Short mmCIF file of C-alpha atoms in Angstrom, two decimals:
data_model
loop_
_atom_site.label_atom_id
_atom_site.label_comp_id
_atom_site.label_asym_id
_atom_site.label_seq_id
_atom_site.Cartn_x
_atom_site.Cartn_y
_atom_site.Cartn_z
CA MET A 1 -12.94 -22.64 -10.51
CA LEU A 2 -10.67 -20.00 -12.37
CA GLN A 3 -11.04 -22.42 -15.83
CA SER A 4 -14.88 -22.11 -15.32
CA LEU A 5 -14.81 -18.64 -14.80
CA ILE A 6 -12.33 -17.50 -17.65
CA GLN A 7 -15.64 -20.27 -19.35
CA ASN A 8 -17.67 -18.14 -18.42
CA VAL A 9 -16.17 -14.66 -18.88
CA TRP A 10 -13.18 -14.92 -21.88
CA VAL A 11 -15.82 -17.62 -24.25
CA PRO A 12 -19.08 -14.79 -24.50
CA MET A 13 -17.00 -12.23 -24.41
CA ARG A 14 -13.99 -12.84 -26.83
CA PRO A 15 -14.92 -11.44 -29.72
CA TYR A 16 -15.06 -7.93 -28.14
CA TYR A 17 -11.45 -8.32 -26.40
CA THR A 18 -10.08 -9.15 -30.16
CA GLN A 19 -11.94 -7.25 -32.12
CA VAL A 20 -14.01 -4.69 -31.11
CA TYR A 21 -11.74 -3.16 -28.40
CA GLN A 22 -8.79 -3.40 -29.83
CA GLU A 23 -8.82 0.54 -30.23
CA ILE A 24 -9.91 0.57 -26.43
CA TRP A 25 -6.94 -1.09 -25.95
CA VAL A 26 -4.82 1.38 -27.54
CA GLY A 27 -6.15 3.61 -25.43
CA MET A 28 -5.46 2.63 -22.86
CA GLY A 29 -2.28 1.71 -23.83
CA LEU A 30 -1.53 5.40 -24.18
CA MET A 31 -3.81 6.15 -20.45
CA GLY A 32 -0.79 3.83 -18.87
CA SER A 33 2.00 5.29 -20.54
CA ILE A 34 0.14 8.76 -19.23
CA ILE A 35 0.28 7.59 -15.56
CA TYR A 36 4.25 6.06 -15.90
CA LYS A 37 5.61 9.29 -17.79
CA ILE A 38 3.58 11.59 -14.54
CA ARG A 39 5.13 8.15 -11.86
CA ALA A 40 8.61 8.93 -13.17
CA ALA A 41 8.48 12.22 -13.10
CA ASP A 42 6.96 12.65 -9.71
CA LYS A 43 9.52 9.63 -8.75
CA ARG A 44 12.66 12.10 -9.84
CA SER A 45 11.30 15.52 -8.39
CA LYS A 46 11.06 13.95 -4.71
CA ALA A 47 14.65 11.89 -5.40
CA SER A 48 16.17 15.08 -6.43
CA LYS A 49 14.66 16.27 -3.22
CA ALA A 50 15.76 14.24 -0.62
CA SER A 51 19.42 13.88 -2.16
CA SER A 52 19.86 18.03 -1.94
CA PRO A 53 19.01 18.23 1.40
CA ALA A 54 19.32 22.25 1.19
CA PRO A 55 15.68 24.06 1.52
CA ALA A 56 13.91 26.87 -0.08
CA HIS A 57 13.35 28.89 3.20
CA GLY A 58 16.79 29.75 5.45
CA HIS A 59 15.61 29.18 8.86
CA HIS A 60 14.73 32.00 10.64
CA MET B 1 -13.83 22.07 10.73
CA ASN B 2 -12.49 21.88 6.85
CA GLU B 3 -10.37 18.79 7.63
CA ASN B 4 -13.99 16.84 8.77
CA LEU B 5 -15.58 17.71 5.32
CA PHE B 6 -12.85 16.75 3.22
CA THR B 7 -12.32 13.73 4.87
CA SER B 8 -15.63 11.34 2.73
CA PHE B 9 -13.28 12.18 -0.47
CA THR B 10 -10.33 9.78 0.79
CA THR B 11 -9.99 6.64 -0.80
CA PRO B 12 -11.36 4.44 2.23
CA THR B 13 -9.02 1.71 4.19
CA MET B 14 -10.00 -0.84 6.75
CA MET B 15 -7.12 -1.50 9.12
CA GLY B 16 -4.86 -0.30 6.54
CA LEU B 17 -5.70 -2.22 3.35
CA PRO B 18 -7.86 -0.36 0.43
CA ILE B 19 -11.31 -1.46 0.13
CA VAL B 20 -11.91 0.86 -1.91
CA VAL B 21 -11.61 -1.86 -5.70
CA LEU B 22 -14.34 -3.85 -3.18
CA ILE B 23 -16.48 -0.35 -3.43
CA ILE B 24 -15.88 0.20 -6.96
CA MET B 25 -17.29 -3.69 -7.76
CA PHE B 26 -19.81 -3.72 -5.62
CA PRO B 27 -22.77 -2.07 -7.66
CA SER B 28 -22.22 -4.93 -9.94
CA ILE B 29 -23.75 -6.90 -7.23
CA LEU B 30 -27.54 -5.36 -7.85
CA PHE B 31 -27.56 -6.01 -11.64
CA PRO B 32 -27.62 -9.93 -11.28
CA SER B 33 -27.46 -11.35 -14.65
CA PRO B 34 -30.63 -12.98 -16.25
CA SER B 35 -30.58 -16.42 -16.37
CA ARG B 36 -33.48 -17.86 -18.34
CA LEU B 37 -36.10 -16.51 -20.57
CA ILE B 38 -38.30 -14.69 -18.25
CA ASN B 39 -36.91 -13.51 -15.37
CA ASN B 40 -37.67 -12.23 -11.33
CA ARG B 41 -39.69 -8.56 -11.10
CA LEU B 42 -35.73 -6.58 -11.03
CA VAL B 43 -34.19 -8.81 -13.41
CA SER B 44 -37.03 -8.09 -15.18
CA LEU B 45 -37.36 -4.31 -15.14
CA GLN B 46 -33.60 -3.88 -15.76
CA GLN B 47 -33.78 -5.65 -18.66
CA TRP B 48 -36.76 -2.94 -19.91
CA LEU B 49 -34.61 0.42 -18.67
CA VAL B 50 -31.86 -1.18 -20.37
CA GLN B 51 -33.58 -1.78 -23.57
CA LEU B 52 -35.04 1.81 -22.69
CA THR B 53 -31.50 3.13 -23.22
CA SER B 54 -30.29 1.20 -24.96
CA LYS B 55 -32.29 1.98 -28.20
CA GLN B 56 -32.46 5.28 -27.59
CA MET B 57 -29.09 5.46 -27.44
CA LEU B 58 -28.85 3.54 -30.22
CA ALA B 59 -30.69 4.19 -32.64
CA ILE B 60 -28.34 7.22 -34.57
CA HIS B 61 -25.30 4.63 -35.18
CA SER B 62 -24.47 2.69 -37.83
CA HIS B 63 -23.34 -0.58 -37.75
CA LYS B 64 -19.80 -0.62 -36.01
CA GLY B 65 -20.33 2.13 -34.51
CA GLN B 66 -23.24 -0.23 -32.75
CA THR B 67 -21.12 -2.11 -31.84
CA TRP B 68 -19.81 -0.65 -28.94
CA ALA B 69 -22.74 -0.83 -27.56
CA LEU B 70 -22.35 -3.37 -24.44
CA MET B 71 -20.20 -0.78 -23.64
CA LEU B 72 -21.25 2.45 -24.02
CA MET B 73 -24.61 0.36 -21.78
CA SER B 74 -21.94 -1.30 -19.24
CA LEU B 75 -20.85 2.78 -18.76
CA ILE B 76 -24.19 4.94 -17.87
CA LEU B 77 -25.07 1.98 -16.13
CA PHE B 78 -21.90 1.48 -14.06
CA ILE B 79 -21.55 6.02 -13.55
CA GLY B 80 -25.39 6.32 -12.48
CA SER B 81 -25.11 3.26 -9.75
CA THR B 82 -21.56 4.69 -8.39
CA ASN B 83 -23.33 7.65 -8.35
CA LEU B 84 -26.36 7.00 -6.48
CA LEU B 85 -25.54 4.74 -4.34
CA GLY B 86 -22.57 7.88 -3.23
CA LEU B 87 -26.43 9.97 -1.86
CA LEU B 88 -26.24 7.25 0.71
CA PRO B 89 -24.89 9.10 3.92
CA HIS B 90 -21.15 8.50 5.38
CA SER B 91 -21.03 5.99 1.43
CA PHE B 92 -17.85 7.08 -0.55
CA THR B 93 -18.18 7.25 -4.67
CA PRO B 94 -15.80 6.73 -6.74
CA THR B 95 -17.22 8.96 -9.41
CA THR B 96 -15.38 12.13 -7.22
CA GLN B 97 -11.61 11.00 -7.36
CA LEU B 98 -10.34 12.53 -10.53
CA SER B 99 -7.81 9.69 -11.53
CA MET B 100 -10.82 7.52 -12.41
CA ASN B 101 -13.01 9.30 -14.48
CA LEU B 102 -9.53 10.07 -16.42
CA GLY B 103 -9.15 6.34 -16.38
CA MET B 104 -12.94 6.27 -17.96
CA ALA B 105 -12.22 8.67 -19.80
CA ILE B 106 -9.01 8.47 -21.71
CA PRO B 107 -9.15 5.09 -23.41
CA LEU B 108 -12.55 5.27 -24.53
CA TRP B 109 -12.07 8.71 -26.05
CA ALA B 110 -8.92 6.73 -27.53
CA GLY B 111 -10.90 4.57 -28.81
CA THR B 112 -13.30 6.63 -31.11
CA VAL B 113 -9.81 8.61 -32.60
CA VAL B 114 -8.59 5.78 -33.24
CA THR B 115 -11.43 4.30 -34.33
CA GLY B 116 -11.79 7.20 -36.47
CA PHE B 117 -8.63 7.62 -38.19
CA ARG B 118 -8.28 4.03 -38.66
CA TYR B 119 -11.22 3.46 -40.92
CA LYS B 120 -12.24 6.79 -42.19
CA THR B 121 -8.59 8.73 -42.15
CA LYS B 122 -9.65 11.76 -44.91
CA ALA B 123 -12.58 12.26 -42.67
CA SER B 124 -11.40 12.12 -39.76
CA LEU B 125 -8.79 14.57 -40.78
CA ALA B 126 -10.70 16.48 -42.10
CA HIS B 127 -12.65 16.96 -38.88
CA PHE B 128 -9.71 19.91 -38.27
CA LEU B 129 -11.02 22.54 -40.32
CA PRO B 130 -14.82 23.62 -40.16
CA GLN B 131 -16.69 24.01 -43.59
CA GLY B 132 -16.75 27.38 -45.12
CA THR B 133 -13.61 28.90 -42.96
CA PRO B 134 -12.28 32.32 -45.18
CA ILE B 135 -8.58 30.73 -45.92
CA PRO B 136 -6.81 33.72 -44.19
CA LEU B 137 -7.91 31.96 -41.11
CA ILE B 138 -7.20 28.61 -41.89
CA PRO B 139 -3.69 27.99 -39.32
CA MET B 140 -5.63 29.48 -36.41
CA LEU B 141 -7.99 27.06 -36.75
CA VAL B 142 -6.70 23.41 -37.18
CA ILE B 143 -4.87 24.82 -34.45
CA ILE B 144 -7.80 25.75 -32.32
CA GLU B 145 -10.20 22.38 -33.96
CA THR B 146 -7.02 20.03 -32.32
CA ILE B 147 -6.58 21.58 -28.86
CA SER B 148 -10.83 21.23 -28.60
CA LEU B 149 -10.22 17.72 -29.33
CA PHE B 150 -7.24 16.87 -26.89
CA ILE B 151 -9.28 18.67 -24.22
CA GLN B 152 -11.74 16.19 -24.99
CA PRO B 153 -11.18 13.42 -22.37
CA VAL B 154 -9.81 16.31 -20.11
CA ALA B 155 -13.05 17.59 -19.97
CA LEU B 156 -15.56 14.67 -19.90
CA ALA B 157 -13.09 13.67 -17.19
CA VAL B 158 -13.27 17.03 -15.15
CA ARG B 159 -16.99 16.78 -15.41
CA LEU B 160 -18.23 14.13 -13.66
CA THR B 161 -15.58 14.35 -11.16
CA ALA B 162 -16.40 18.38 -10.47
CA ASN B 163 -20.25 17.44 -10.91
CA ILE B 164 -19.96 15.10 -8.49
CA THR B 165 -17.77 16.84 -5.41
CA ALA B 166 -19.06 19.96 -5.39
CA GLY B 167 -22.46 18.00 -5.02
CA HIS B 168 -21.47 15.86 -1.84
CA LEU B 169 -19.62 18.59 -0.61
CA PHE B 170 -22.54 21.34 -1.45
CA MET B 171 -24.75 18.84 1.33
CA HIS B 172 -22.38 18.25 3.42
CA LEU B 173 -21.83 22.55 4.44
CA ILE B 174 -26.19 22.45 4.37
CA GLY B 175 -26.71 20.01 6.35
CA GLY B 176 -23.70 21.14 8.39
CA ALA B 177 -25.53 24.53 8.44
CA ALA B 178 -29.03 22.50 9.40
CA LEU B 179 -27.41 21.29 12.02
CA ALA B 180 -25.41 24.58 13.46
CA LEU B 181 -28.84 26.81 13.63
CA THR B 182 -31.38 24.21 15.18
CA ASN B 183 -30.76 26.23 17.98
CA ILE B 184 -32.26 29.04 15.68
CA SER B 185 -34.69 28.01 15.31
CA ALA B 186 -36.52 30.85 13.11
CA SER B 187 -33.87 29.41 9.49
CA ILE B 188 -34.23 26.17 9.82
CA ALA B 189 -37.51 25.52 8.64
CA LEU B 190 -36.01 27.32 5.50
CA ILE B 191 -32.84 25.59 5.26
CA THR B 192 -34.18 21.54 5.55
CA PHE B 193 -36.05 22.37 2.77
CA ILE B 194 -33.01 23.99 1.12
CA ILE B 195 -31.40 20.44 1.67
CA LEU B 196 -34.24 18.78 0.36
CA ILE B 197 -33.95 20.47 -3.28
CA LEU B 198 -30.66 20.48 -2.81
CA LEU B 199 -30.73 16.42 -2.51
CA THR B 200 -33.65 16.17 -5.24
CA ILE B 201 -31.47 18.28 -7.40
CA LEU B 202 -28.90 15.85 -6.78
CA GLU B 203 -30.83 12.63 -7.85
CA PHE B 204 -30.38 14.51 -11.39
CA THR B 205 -26.68 13.34 -10.68
CA VAL B 206 -28.25 10.25 -13.08
CA ALA B 207 -29.06 13.43 -16.28
CA LEU B 208 -25.37 13.88 -15.81
CA ILE B 209 -24.40 10.54 -16.13
CA GLN B 210 -26.86 11.03 -19.19
CA ALA B 211 -24.01 13.76 -20.58
CA TYR B 212 -21.28 11.94 -20.08
CA VAL B 213 -22.28 8.35 -22.53
CA PHE B 214 -24.01 10.90 -24.70
CA THR B 215 -20.75 12.72 -25.19
CA LEU B 216 -18.71 9.79 -25.39
CA LEU B 217 -21.75 9.07 -28.45
CA VAL B 218 -21.75 12.29 -30.41
CA SER B 219 -18.05 12.07 -30.30
CA LEU B 220 -18.04 8.40 -31.37
CA TYR B 221 -20.90 9.19 -33.62
CA LEU B 222 -18.94 11.35 -35.65
CA HIS B 223 -15.43 9.48 -35.63
CA ASP B 224 -17.90 6.61 -37.45
CA ASN B 225 -20.27 8.39 -39.84
CA THR B 226 -19.19 11.39 -40.69
#
């Protein structure tokens, strides 16, 4: 079933994926790197907030 | 009241499973693939619409630009159908999420920029300086043009998000107001009339899609032909 699906999608779209959309794959890589950087920064800030439990505002 | 207003924009989950992927894939069911030379009415109508749009949109492109026809047509069909389906009550519109619109805008914009730099490097670099600028202004203008280039994908995404979200929010607000004003029957006719006008105006999300693809198109055109 998967093979026939690949046959129906990959075979007609092959020149697009391999030639026409080359620059779009580069753009997707750029987007992936941006997402990775944002997630890493978020994880880092959450980890630093969790490891240093001193609150910004003292409890009154 | 505020809680009710914004809960329609949360990504839908059914018993803890995110079904947002199913919702994004749903509009593709409405576009059956043509399998014959002469198809049924629905497919013929869609084919005619796609042909009309693609002819008008791709006329200004060179041969290289026209290889993007499939991508641009898919884009306009997807955003158009998603936005129109979102006008149904209690439905979820994926294009209200900035993450999704950035995910559409950034790869496509980067694709056009990389295409321009790859095939016409000098012409692409020349875009950073408009013709006829006085020499003392050149450094500042290059900076301004660079900023305007990098703002393009953000503008594409935020434009779509803000328009759709604002429209949905506004419909919620006006509808709630109309419901609350039913006890005071003096304003009810006016409010429902405003709702009707708003819904009609909101149908122009299709015009917004035109704006999206057209903007993308202009960018591609500039990078290819100039």
